[in-house]
XYZ file of C-alpha atoms in Angstrom:
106
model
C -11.133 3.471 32.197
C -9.722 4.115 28.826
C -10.322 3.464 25.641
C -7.864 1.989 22.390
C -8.784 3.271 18.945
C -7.329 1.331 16.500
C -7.623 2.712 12.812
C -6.386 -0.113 10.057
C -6.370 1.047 6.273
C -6.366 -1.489 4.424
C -5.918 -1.970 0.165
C -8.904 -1.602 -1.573
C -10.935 -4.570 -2.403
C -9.226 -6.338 0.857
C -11.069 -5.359 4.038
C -13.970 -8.177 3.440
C -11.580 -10.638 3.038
C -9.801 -9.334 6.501
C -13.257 -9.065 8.501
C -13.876 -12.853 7.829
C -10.648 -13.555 8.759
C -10.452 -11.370 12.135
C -14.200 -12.450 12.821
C -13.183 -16.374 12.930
C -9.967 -16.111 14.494
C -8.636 -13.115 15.485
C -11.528 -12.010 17.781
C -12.477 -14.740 19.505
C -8.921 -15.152 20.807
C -9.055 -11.100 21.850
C -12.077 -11.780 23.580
C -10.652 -14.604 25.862
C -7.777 -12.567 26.655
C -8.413 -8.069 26.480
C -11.091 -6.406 28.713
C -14.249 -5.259 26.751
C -14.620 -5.118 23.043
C -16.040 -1.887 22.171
C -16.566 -2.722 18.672
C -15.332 -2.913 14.904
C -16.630 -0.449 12.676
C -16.178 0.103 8.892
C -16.051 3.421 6.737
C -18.976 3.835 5.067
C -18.166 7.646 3.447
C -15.189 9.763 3.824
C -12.345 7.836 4.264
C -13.037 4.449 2.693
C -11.010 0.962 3.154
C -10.876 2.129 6.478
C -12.096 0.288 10.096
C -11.875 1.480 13.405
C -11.633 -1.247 16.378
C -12.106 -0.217 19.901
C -11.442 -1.911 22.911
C -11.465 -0.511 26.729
C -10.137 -1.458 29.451
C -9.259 -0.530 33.289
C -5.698 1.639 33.193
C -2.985 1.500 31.072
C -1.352 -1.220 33.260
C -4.772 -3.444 32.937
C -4.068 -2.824 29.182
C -0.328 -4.236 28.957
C -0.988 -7.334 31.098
C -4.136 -8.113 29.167
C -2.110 -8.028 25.455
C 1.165 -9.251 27.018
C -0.725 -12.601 27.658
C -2.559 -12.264 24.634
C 0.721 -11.567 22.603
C 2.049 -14.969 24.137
C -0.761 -16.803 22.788
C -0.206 -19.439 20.331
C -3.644 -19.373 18.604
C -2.709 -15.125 18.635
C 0.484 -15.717 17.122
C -0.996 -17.714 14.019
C -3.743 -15.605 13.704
C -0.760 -12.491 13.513
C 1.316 -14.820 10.517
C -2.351 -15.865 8.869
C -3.227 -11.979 8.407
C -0.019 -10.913 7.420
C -0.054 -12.891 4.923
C -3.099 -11.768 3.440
C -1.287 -8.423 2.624
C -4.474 -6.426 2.964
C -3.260 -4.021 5.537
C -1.301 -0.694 4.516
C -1.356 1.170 7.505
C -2.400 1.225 11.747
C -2.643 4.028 13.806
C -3.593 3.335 17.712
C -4.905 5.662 19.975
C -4.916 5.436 23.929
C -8.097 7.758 24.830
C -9.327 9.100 28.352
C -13.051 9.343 28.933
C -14.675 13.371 29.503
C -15.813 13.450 33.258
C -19.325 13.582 31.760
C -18.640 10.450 29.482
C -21.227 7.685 30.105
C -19.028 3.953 31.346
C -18.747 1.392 29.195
């Protein structure tokens, strides 16, 4: 298994407005298509206008055929234009990461 860490900075006074969006029709075409959603979390202290998304999946390979389908997607590629548009995002950063021996499974 590994795991995808996806940190997304966004502008301030944007990330609500992104949530929504990604909540009503970003996810639910992720879900139909990627392996298990870990989860979406927001900064609360530190670094703030921040979220962390997490998904894992099987192997690396399991990971490119799952967003290679997703990527040809129509609903995915208006969701992509729709949240561009909304200008909110200033920066991504994605992480592949390998479980610790000792790490409990997803």
């Amino acid at each position: 298994m590994i795991l995808e860490h996806r940190t997304y900075t966004f502008k301030p006074g944007t990330v609500d407005r992104w949530m929504k969006k990604y909540e009503a029709d970003g996810l639910p075409v992720q879900k139909r298509h990627l392996n298990k959603f870990v989860g979406l979390y927001v900064s609360e202290l530190g670094t703030l206008h921040t979220t962390v998304l997490m998904w894992a999946y099987d192997s690396l390979a399991d990971r490119e055929a799952r967003r290679s389908a997703m990527y040809a997607d129509p609903d995915w590629q208006k969701f992509i234009s729709e949240v561009w548009a909304l200008d909110a995002i200033q920066k991504q950063e994605v992480m592949i990461m390998n479980p610790a021996s000792y790490s409990p499974p997803l």
